[in-house]
PDB file of C-alpha atoms in Angstrom:
ATOM      1  CA  MET A   1      80.506 -95.397 156.845  1.00 81.00           C
ATOM      2  CA  LYS A   2      82.956 -97.440 158.924  1.00 86.00           C
ATOM      3  CA  ALA A   3      81.711-100.655 157.341  1.00 89.00           C
ATOM      4  CA  LEU A   4      82.135 -99.175 153.857  1.00 91.00           C
ATOM      5  CA  LEU A   5      85.715 -98.066 154.588  1.00 92.00           C
ATOM      6  CA  LYS A   6      86.546-101.444 156.159  1.00 94.00           C
ATOM      7  CA  ASP A   7      85.183-103.240 153.093  1.00 94.00           C
ATOM      8  CA  ALA A   8      87.280-101.029 150.777  1.00 95.00           C
ATOM      9  CA  GLU A   9      90.407-101.632 152.867  1.00 95.00           C
ATOM     10  CA  ASP A  10      89.874-105.403 152.811  1.00 95.00           C
ATOM     11  CA  LYS A  11      89.417-105.445 149.029  1.00 95.00           C
ATOM     12  CA  MET A  12      92.532-103.299 148.485  1.00 96.00           C
ATOM     13  CA  GLY A  13      94.445-105.654 150.781  1.00 95.00           C
ATOM     14  CA  LYS A  14      93.391-108.602 148.639  1.00 95.00           C
ATOM     15  CA  ALA A  15      94.800-106.835 145.563  1.00 94.00           C
ATOM     16  CA  ILE A  16      98.134-106.561 147.381  1.00 94.00           C
ATOM     17  CA  GLY A  17      97.950-110.249 148.325  1.00 93.00           C
ATOM     18  CA  ARG A  18      97.398-111.257 144.698  1.00 93.00           C
ATOM     19  CA  LEU A  19     100.394-109.151 143.647  1.00 94.00           C
ATOM     20  CA  GLU A  20     102.632-110.760 146.261  1.00 91.00           C
ATOM     21  CA  HIS A  21     101.565-114.193 145.018  1.00 85.00           C
ATOM     22  CA  GLU A  22     102.258-113.234 141.390  1.00 86.00           C
ATOM     23  CA  PHE A  23     105.733-112.070 142.392  1.00 87.00           C
ATOM     24  CA  THR A  24     106.532-115.427 144.025  1.00 78.00           C
ATOM     25  CA  THR A  25     105.961-117.117 140.645  1.00 74.00           C
ATOM     26  CA  ILE A  26     108.496-114.907 138.845  1.00 77.00           C
ATOM     27  CA  ARG A  27     111.719-116.789 138.268  1.00 66.00           C
ATOM     28  CA  ALA A  28     114.530-114.475 139.361  1.00 67.00           C
ATOM     29  CA  GLY A  29     117.420-116.885 138.889  1.00 65.00           C
ATOM     30  CA  ARG A  30     117.046-118.491 142.303  1.00 70.00           C
ATOM     31  CA  ALA A  31     115.320-121.754 143.153  1.00 73.00           C
ATOM     32  CA  ASN A  32     111.840-120.940 144.428  1.00 79.00           C
ATOM     33  CA  PRO A  33     109.198-123.639 145.094  1.00 86.00           C
ATOM     34  CA  ALA A  34     106.463-121.084 144.348  1.00 83.00           C
ATOM     35  CA  VAL A  35     107.163-121.331 140.594  1.00 84.00           C
ATOM     36  CA  LEU A  36     105.396-124.704 140.730  1.00 89.00           C
ATOM     37  CA  ASP A  37     102.225-123.363 142.393  1.00 86.00           C
ATOM     38  CA  LYS A  38     100.329-123.144 139.103  1.00 85.00           C
ATOM     39  CA  VAL A  39     101.498-126.516 137.771  1.00 91.00           C
ATOM     40  CA  MET A  40      98.762-129.131 137.991  1.00 94.00           C
ATOM     41  CA  VAL A  41      99.387-132.864 137.585  1.00 94.00           C
ATOM     42  CA  ASP A  42      96.829-135.260 136.170  1.00 91.00           C
ATOM     43  CA  TYR A  43      96.516-137.615 139.151  1.00 91.00           C
ATOM     44  CA  TYR A  44      93.919-140.318 138.492  1.00 88.00           C
ATOM     45  CA  GLY A  45      91.973-137.863 136.358  1.00 90.00           C
ATOM     46  CA  ALA A  46      92.040-135.026 138.897  1.00 92.00           C
ATOM     47  CA  PRO A  47      94.233-131.919 138.442  1.00 93.00           C
ATOM     48  CA  THR A  48      96.438-131.899 141.554  1.00 94.00           C
ATOM     49  CA  PRO A  49      99.064-129.373 142.753  1.00 93.00           C
ATOM     50  CA  ILE A  50     102.614-130.732 142.900  1.00 93.00           C
ATOM     51  CA  ASN A  51     103.004-129.778 146.560  1.00 89.00           C
ATOM     52  CA  GLN A  52     100.178-132.220 147.387  1.00 92.00           C
ATOM     53  CA  MET A  53     102.040-135.043 145.659  1.00 94.00           C
ATOM     54  CA  ALA A  54     105.677-134.440 146.526  1.00 94.00           C
ATOM     55  CA  ALA A  55     108.130-132.778 148.877  1.00 93.00           C
ATOM     56  CA  VAL A  56     109.609-129.721 147.147  1.00 91.00           C
ATOM     57  CA  SER A  57     112.861-128.372 148.565  1.00 89.00           C
ATOM     58  CA  VAL A  58     115.791-126.124 147.658  1.00 84.00           C
ATOM     59  CA  SER A  59     118.991-128.191 147.753  1.00 74.00           C
ATOM     60  CA  GLU A  60     121.225-125.381 146.505  1.00 69.00           C
ATOM     61  CA  ALA A  61     120.611-121.731 145.627  1.00 68.00           C
ATOM     62  CA  ARG A  62     119.639-122.610 142.048  1.00 72.00           C
ATOM     63  CA  ILE A  63     118.432-126.198 142.380  1.00 81.00           C
ATOM     64  CA  LEU A  64     114.907-127.300 143.262  1.00 85.00           C
ATOM     65  CA  VAL A  65     114.387-130.960 144.204  1.00 90.00           C
ATOM     66  CA  ILE A  66     111.010-132.677 143.809  1.00 93.00           C
ATOM     67  CA  GLN A  67     110.636-135.959 145.735  1.00 94.00           C
ATOM     68  CA  PRO A  68     107.274-137.670 144.986  1.00 94.00           C
ATOM     69  CA  TRP A  69     105.630-139.520 147.845  1.00 94.00           C
ATOM     70  CA  ASP A  70     104.327-142.039 145.316  1.00 93.00           C
ATOM     71  CA  MET A  71     107.172-142.963 142.946  1.00 93.00           C
ATOM     72  CA  THR A  72     104.705-144.006 140.246  1.00 93.00           C
ATOM     73  CA  THR A  73     103.799-140.323 139.800  1.00 94.00           C
ATOM     74  CA  LEU A  74     107.344-139.221 138.925  1.00 94.00           C
ATOM     75  CA  LYS A  75     106.738-139.293 135.163  1.00 94.00           C
ATOM     76  CA  ALA A  76     103.371-137.540 135.467  1.00 94.00           C
ATOM     77  CA  ILE A  77     104.949-134.710 137.491  1.00 95.00           C
ATOM     78  CA  GLU A  78     107.766-134.412 134.958  1.00 94.00           C
ATOM     79  CA  LYS A  79     105.251-134.271 132.104  1.00 93.00           C
ATOM     80  CA  ALA A  80     103.225-131.553 133.857  1.00 94.00           C
ATOM     81  CA  ILE A  81     106.322-129.389 134.399  1.00 93.00           C
ATOM     82  CA  LEU A  82     107.360-129.779 130.758  1.00 92.00           C
ATOM     83  CA  ALA A  83     103.872-128.753 129.615  1.00 91.00           C
ATOM     84  CA  SER A  84     103.798-125.712 131.912  1.00 88.00           C
ATOM     85  CA  ASP A  85     105.251-122.233 131.469  1.00 79.00           C
ATOM     86  CA  VAL A  86     107.945-122.809 134.128  1.00 81.00           C
ATOM     87  CA  GLY A  87     110.504-122.785 131.328  1.00 77.00           C
ATOM     88  CA  ILE A  88     112.954-125.268 132.886  1.00 81.00           C
ATOM     89  CA  THR A  89     113.467-128.853 131.727  1.00 85.00           C
ATOM     90  CA  PRO A  90     113.667-131.131 134.786  1.00 87.00           C
ATOM     91  CA  THR A  91     116.327-133.804 135.133  1.00 87.00           C
ATOM     92  CA  ASN A  92     114.993-137.213 136.183  1.00 88.00           C
ATOM     93  CA  ASP A  93     117.285-139.719 137.912  1.00 86.00           C
ATOM     94  CA  GLY A  94     114.458-142.195 138.491  1.00 89.00           C
ATOM     95  CA  LYS A  95     113.985-141.129 142.116  1.00 90.00           C
ATOM     96  CA  VAL A  96     113.679-137.353 142.148  1.00 91.00           C
ATOM     97  CA  LEU A  97     113.282-134.478 139.716  1.00 91.00           C
ATOM     98  CA  ARG A  98     115.694-131.565 139.757  1.00 89.00           C
ATOM     99  CA  LEU A  99     115.069-128.121 138.332  1.00 86.00           C
ATOM    100  CA  VAL A 100     118.299-126.214 137.739  1.00 80.00           C
ATOM    101  CA  PHE A 101     117.538-122.491 137.558  1.00 77.00           C
ATOM    102  CA  PRO A 102     119.789-120.767 135.001  1.00 72.00           C
ATOM    103  CA  GLN A 103     121.382-117.459 135.823  1.00 69.00           C
ATOM    104  CA  LEU A 104     119.490-114.669 134.129  1.00 70.00           C
ATOM    105  CA  THR A 105     120.746-113.004 130.984  1.00 71.00           C
ATOM    106  CA  GLU A 106     120.575-109.215 130.740  1.00 73.00           C
ATOM    107  CA  ASP A 107     117.714-109.439 128.227  1.00 78.00           C
ATOM    108  CA  ARG A 108     115.790-111.755 130.531  1.00 76.00           C
ATOM    109  CA  ARG A 109     116.278-109.353 133.450  1.00 81.00           C
ATOM    110  CA  LYS A 110     114.807-106.528 131.378  1.00 85.00           C
ATOM    111  CA  GLU A 111     111.821-108.703 130.426  1.00 87.00           C
ATOM    112  CA  LEU A 112     111.196-109.630 134.058  1.00 87.00           C
ATOM    113  CA  CYS A 113     111.385-106.000 135.178  1.00 90.00           C
ATOM    114  CA  LYS A 114     108.759-105.118 132.561  1.00 92.00           C
ATOM    115  CA  THR A 115     106.553-107.943 133.828  1.00 92.00           C
ATOM    116  CA  ILE A 116     107.001-106.779 137.416  1.00 94.00           C
ATOM    117  CA  LYS A 117     105.953-103.237 136.477  1.00 95.00           C
ATOM    118  CA  LYS A 118     102.959-104.624 134.547  1.00 95.00           C
ATOM    119  CA  TYR A 119     101.774-106.634 137.560  1.00 95.00           C
ATOM    120  CA  GLY A 120     102.227-103.544 139.737  1.00 96.00           C
ATOM    121  CA  GLU A 121     100.126-101.378 137.416  1.00 96.00           C
ATOM    122  CA  GLU A 122      97.401-104.025 137.263  1.00 96.00           C
ATOM    123  CA  SER A 123      97.279-104.060 141.069  1.00 96.00           C
ATOM    124  CA  LYS A 124      96.982-100.278 141.165  1.00 96.00           C
ATOM    125  CA  VAL A 125      94.076-100.482 138.724  1.00 96.00           C
ATOM    126  CA  ALA A 126      92.392-103.006 141.034  1.00 96.00           C
ATOM    127  CA  VAL A 127      92.910-100.683 144.037  1.00 96.00           C
ATOM    128  CA  ARG A 128      91.533 -97.693 142.107  1.00 96.00           C
ATOM    129  CA  ASN A 129      88.514 -99.726 141.038  1.00 96.00           C
ATOM    130  CA  VAL A 130      87.786-100.360 144.710  1.00 96.00           C
ATOM    131  CA  ARG A 131      88.074 -96.602 145.309  1.00 96.00           C
ATOM    132  CA  ARG A 132      85.647 -95.900 142.456  1.00 95.00           C
ATOM    133  CA  ASP A 133      83.108 -98.391 143.787  1.00 95.00           C
ATOM    134  CA  ALA A 134      83.382 -96.905 147.287  1.00 94.00           C
ATOM    135  CA  MET A 135      82.901 -93.371 145.950  1.00 93.00           C
ATOM    136  CA  GLU A 136      79.825 -94.419 143.971  1.00 94.00           C
ATOM    137  CA  LYS A 137      78.418 -96.154 147.047  1.00 93.00           C
ATOM    138  CA  MET A 138      78.855 -92.970 149.109  1.00 92.00           C
ATOM    139  CA  LYS A 139      77.140 -90.866 146.440  1.00 91.00           C
ATOM    140  CA  SER A 140      74.245 -93.312 146.462  1.00 91.00           C
ATOM    141  CA  MET A 141      74.050 -93.105 150.257  1.00 91.00           C
ATOM    142  CA  LYS A 142      74.118 -89.298 150.078  1.00 88.00           C
ATOM    143  CA  LYS A 143      71.309 -89.346 147.523  1.00 89.00           C
ATOM    144  CA  ASN A 144      69.255 -91.550 149.815  1.00 89.00           C
ATOM    145  CA  SER A 145      69.944 -89.193 152.720  1.00 89.00           C
ATOM    146  CA  GLU A 146      71.986 -91.829 154.518  1.00 88.00           C
ATOM    147  CA  LEU A 147      74.969 -89.446 154.564  1.00 87.00           C
ATOM    148  CA  THR A 148      75.323 -85.706 154.913  1.00 89.00           C
ATOM    149  CA  GLU A 149      77.419 -83.647 152.495  1.00 90.00           C
ATOM    150  CA  ASP A 150      80.213 -83.320 155.063  1.00 91.00           C
ATOM    151  CA  GLU A 151      80.172 -87.035 155.861  1.00 90.00           C
ATOM    152  CA  MET A 152      80.451 -87.882 152.174  1.00 91.00           C
ATOM    153  CA  LYS A 153      83.382 -85.488 151.671  1.00 91.00           C
ATOM    154  CA  ASN A 154      85.173 -86.855 154.732  1.00 93.00           C
ATOM    155  CA  GLY A 155      84.514 -90.398 153.498  1.00 91.00           C
ATOM    156  CA  GLU A 156      85.948 -89.579 150.074  1.00 93.00           C
ATOM    157  CA  LYS A 157      89.094 -88.218 151.740  1.00 94.00           C
ATOM    158  CA  ASP A 158      89.436 -91.383 153.828  1.00 95.00           C
ATOM    159  CA  VAL A 159      89.050 -93.612 150.751  1.00 95.00           C
ATOM    160  CA  GLN A 160      91.656 -91.566 148.901  1.00 95.00           C
ATOM    161  CA  LYS A 161      94.056 -91.965 151.834  1.00 95.00           C
ATOM    162  CA  LEU A 162      93.536 -95.733 151.676  1.00 95.00           C
ATOM    163  CA  THR A 163      94.138 -95.681 147.933  1.00 96.00           C
ATOM    164  CA  ASP A 164      97.348 -93.675 148.291  1.00 96.00           C
ATOM    165  CA  ARG A 165      98.604 -95.979 151.051  1.00 96.00           C
ATOM    166  CA  PHE A 166      98.026 -99.165 149.088  1.00 96.00           C
ATOM    167  CA  CYS A 167      99.467 -97.688 145.885  1.00 96.00           C
ATOM    168  CA  ASP A 168     102.591 -96.743 147.872  1.00 96.00           C
ATOM    169  CA  ASP A 169     102.769-100.326 149.174  1.00 96.00           C
ATOM    170  CA  ILE A 170     102.536-101.595 145.585  1.00 96.00           C
ATOM    171  CA  ASP A 171     105.378 -99.300 144.522  1.00 96.00           C
ATOM    172  CA  LYS A 172     107.515-100.659 147.372  1.00 95.00           C
ATOM    173  CA  LEU A 173     106.794-104.271 146.385  1.00 94.00           C
ATOM    174  CA  VAL A 174     107.651-103.524 142.753  1.00 95.00           C
ATOM    175  CA  THR A 175     110.912-101.829 143.746  1.00 93.00           C
ATOM    176  CA  GLU A 176     111.892-104.726 146.017  1.00 89.00           C
ATOM    177  CA  LYS A 177     111.158-107.331 143.334  1.00 90.00           C
ATOM    178  CA  GLU A 178     113.085-105.391 140.683  1.00 88.00           C
ATOM    179  CA  LYS A 179     115.996-105.125 143.101  1.00 84.00           C
ATOM    180  CA  GLU A 180     115.899-108.901 143.635  1.00 79.00           C
ATOM    181  CA  VAL A 181     116.092-109.482 139.877  1.00 80.00           C
ATOM    182  CA  ILE A 182     118.861-106.939 139.315  1.00 75.00           C
ATOM    183  CA  GLU A 183     120.974-107.977 142.314  1.00 66.00           C
ATOM    184  CA  ASP A 184     120.967-111.575 141.124  1.00 59.00           C
ATOM    185  CA  LYS A 185     123.736-110.592 138.709  1.00 53.00           C
ATOM    186  CA  GLN A 186     127.115-112.168 139.169  1.00 46.00           C
ATOM    187  CA  ILE A 187     128.589-109.517 141.417  1.00 42.00           C
ATOM    188  CA  LYS A 188     131.712-111.586 141.861  1.00 44.00           C
ATOM    189  CA  GLN A 189     132.222-111.582 138.117  1.00 47.00           C
ATOM    190  CA  GLU A 190     132.031-107.801 137.972  1.00 45.00           C
ATOM    191  CA  GLN A 191     134.475-107.405 140.854  1.00 46.00           C
ATOM    192  CA  ALA A 192     136.919-110.156 139.982  1.00 51.00           C
ATOM    193  CA  THR A 193     140.155-109.404 138.156  1.00 63.00           C
ATOM    194  CA  GLY A 194     142.137-111.883 136.108  1.00 80.00           C
ATOM    195  CA  THR A 195     141.448-114.227 133.216  1.00 88.00           C
ATOM    196  CA  ALA A 196     137.866-115.447 132.941  1.00 88.00           C
ATOM    197  CA  VAL A 197     137.271-119.062 131.987  1.00 92.00           C
ATOM    198  CA  LYS A 198     134.169-118.931 129.789  1.00 92.00           C
ATOM    199  CA  SER A 199     131.757-121.576 128.618  1.00 92.00           C
ATOM    200  CA  PRO A 200     132.105-122.324 124.910  1.00 92.00           C
ATOM    201  CA  ILE A 201     128.582-123.744 124.756  1.00 91.00           C
ATOM    202  CA  VAL A 202     125.180-123.750 126.438  1.00 89.00           C
ATOM    203  CA  GLY A 203     125.011-126.590 128.918  1.00 90.00           C
ATOM    204  CA  VAL A 204     125.171-127.731 132.540  1.00 92.00           C
ATOM    205  CA  PHE A 205     128.215-126.908 134.665  1.00 92.00           C
ATOM    206  CA  TYR A 206     129.806-129.704 136.695  1.00 94.00           C
ATOM    207  CA  SER A 207     132.639-128.984 139.097  1.00 94.00           C
ATOM    208  CA  ALA A 208     133.712-132.651 139.278  1.00 94.00           C
ATOM    209  CA  SER A 209     133.765-135.746 137.099  1.00 92.00           C
ATOM    210  CA  SER A 210     131.099-137.437 139.260  1.00 91.00           C
ATOM    211  CA  PRO A 211     129.001-136.657 142.342  1.00 87.00           C
ATOM    212  CA  GLU A 212     131.415-138.664 144.500  1.00 89.00           C
ATOM    213  CA  SER A 213     134.569-137.033 143.130  1.00 92.00           C
ATOM    214  CA  GLU A 214     136.394-133.995 144.463  1.00 92.00           C
ATOM    215  CA  PRO A 215     135.990-130.775 142.438  1.00 93.00           C
ATOM    216  CA  TYR A 216     138.590-130.216 139.753  1.00 95.00           C
ATOM    217  CA  VAL A 217     139.439-126.856 141.307  1.00 93.00           C
ATOM    218  CA  THR A 218     138.578-124.772 144.336  1.00 91.00           C
ATOM    219  CA  VAL A 219     139.258-121.133 145.132  1.00 84.00           C
ATOM    220  CA  GLY A 220     142.954-120.744 145.888  1.00 86.00           C
ATOM    221  CA  LYS A 221     144.095-123.755 143.881  1.00 90.00           C
ATOM    222  CA  ASN A 222     147.027-123.351 141.500  1.00 92.00           C
ATOM    223  CA  VAL A 223     146.468-124.621 137.960  1.00 94.00           C
ATOM    224  CA  LYS A 224     148.565-124.997 134.848  1.00 94.00           C
ATOM    225  CA  LYS A 225     147.504-124.156 131.335  1.00 94.00           C
ATOM    226  CA  GLY A 226     145.580-127.136 129.952  1.00 95.00           C
ATOM    227  CA  ASP A 227     144.448-128.495 133.337  1.00 96.00           C
ATOM    228  CA  ILE A 228     140.788-129.553 133.439  1.00 96.00           C
ATOM    229  CA  VAL A 229     138.902-127.073 135.627  1.00 96.00           C
ATOM    230  CA  CYS A 230     135.295-128.225 135.067  1.00 97.00           C
ATOM    231  CA  ILE A 231     132.924-130.012 132.701  1.00 96.00           C
ATOM    232  CA  ILE A 232     130.041-128.663 130.636  1.00 95.00           C
ATOM    233  CA  GLU A 233     127.436-131.243 129.662  1.00 94.00           C
ATOM    234  CA  ALA A 234     125.602-130.548 126.423  1.00 90.00           C
ATOM    235  CA  MET A 235     123.491-133.020 124.435  1.00 87.00           C
ATOM    236  CA  LYS A 236     124.698-135.797 126.799  1.00 86.00           C
ATOM    237  CA  VAL A 237     128.316-135.059 125.865  1.00 92.00           C
ATOM    238  CA  MET A 238     130.761-134.191 128.658  1.00 94.00           C
ATOM    239  CA  ASN A 239     132.989-131.355 127.453  1.00 95.00           C
ATOM    240  CA  GLU A 240     136.177-130.787 129.438  1.00 96.00           C
ATOM    241  CA  ILE A 241     136.963-127.124 130.055  1.00 96.00           C
ATOM    242  CA  LYS A 242     140.651-126.405 130.487  1.00 96.00           C
ATOM    243  CA  ALA A 243     142.604-123.603 132.112  1.00 95.00           C
ATOM    244  CA  PRO A 244     143.708-121.001 129.543  1.00 94.00           C
ATOM    245  CA  CYS A 245     146.801-120.058 131.554  1.00 93.00           C
ATOM    246  CA  ASP A 246     148.975-120.848 134.558  1.00 93.00           C
ATOM    247  CA  GLY A 247     147.724-119.211 137.729  1.00 91.00           C
ATOM    248  CA  THR A 248     145.517-119.333 140.810  1.00 91.00           C
ATOM    249  CA  VAL A 249     141.743-119.749 140.843  1.00 89.00           C
ATOM    250  CA  THR A 250     140.468-116.622 142.603  1.00 84.00           C
ATOM    251  CA  SER A 251     136.734-116.979 142.047  1.00 82.00           C
ATOM    252  CA  ILE A 252     134.199-119.623 140.966  1.00 86.00           C
ATOM    253  CA  LEU A 253     131.166-117.838 139.565  1.00 83.00           C
ATOM    254  CA  VAL A 254     128.616-120.627 139.061  1.00 84.00           C
ATOM    255  CA  GLU A 255     127.230-123.390 141.214  1.00 82.00           C
ATOM    256  CA  ASN A 256     127.501-127.095 140.529  1.00 87.00           C
ATOM    257  CA  GLU A 257     124.798-128.375 138.137  1.00 87.00           C
ATOM    258  CA  ALA A 258     123.864-124.845 137.106  1.00 85.00           C
ATOM    259  CA  LEU A 259     122.727-124.185 133.538  1.00 84.00           C
ATOM    260  CA  VAL A 260     125.174-121.845 131.828  1.00 85.00           C
ATOM    261  CA  GLU A 261     124.952-119.752 128.685  1.00 83.00           C
ATOM    262  CA  TYR A 262     127.392-119.470 125.804  1.00 84.00           C
ATOM    263  CA  ASP A 263     130.337-117.220 126.701  1.00 85.00           C
ATOM    264  CA  GLN A 264     129.265-117.037 130.362  1.00 85.00           C
ATOM    265  CA  ALA A 265     132.179-116.642 132.795  1.00 85.00           C
ATOM    266  CA  LEU A 266     132.598-119.784 134.915  1.00 90.00           C
ATOM    267  CA  MET A 267     135.576-118.841 137.051  1.00 89.00           C
ATOM    268  CA  VAL A 268     138.487-116.429 137.216  1.00 89.00           C
ATOM    269  CA  ILE A 269     142.190-117.311 137.227  1.00 91.00           C
ATOM    270  CA  GLU A 270     144.821-114.820 138.298  1.00 88.00           C
ATOM    271  CA  GLU A 271     147.774-115.408 136.025  1.00 87.00           C
ATOM    272  CA  ASN A 272     151.217-116.082 137.434  1.00 80.00           C
ATOM    273  CA  VAL A 273     153.554-113.168 136.749  1.00 69.00           C
TER     274      VAL A 273
END
């Protein structure tokens, strides 16, 4: 009986492990190297994981940097990412690839929460299947006189306790992952007061005119109406975004090189009275 219960516990634990891995591949608006785990690169005819071909690191909260150990594989890695379901187009500067994770829209958050619940339910089904198999095994043992009636009933109770415990663990994982997705919202945007500077287009946010330049604005800087506060790159065109009023920058809501949506708030300016 102990061996049967141990086997059931191990199998239920594996279901939890698979769920945890699935959750690491869900893009919640933050740079996470795990989103590349399923991406395979054709390396001399052999499908090879990216992490065996390159160093993958998080340079900023929403930016993933991929540095190939063999520079000749840069294009192949880029091609594999584009062909995958990662859903982010990498930027290639000839040396490294960068994945800029866009902030999630409300619709995307809802979709992810549905996916999280779906993965959770699938894991519960896997756990319950283990319970069913264990119950059937005990009935077979009882039939073959390997277990008494009391031993079988006690075993069924123990299996049910295992099932309840692992299903509770699944619920906790689902709740934590949903919280991660929901809390990724721009809390600063919700709390900030003043005039929001919004993006007129979908594109990439740049806080400065070049990587070597100082940012156009920082929190606390005074600006005048018409001053350039940032740049949005779209279709290789650099679009200057200007302050809509005189005032002080009280909050910058996006990170440099982040992908932004149309009408997304970029920063907040408190108007001069």
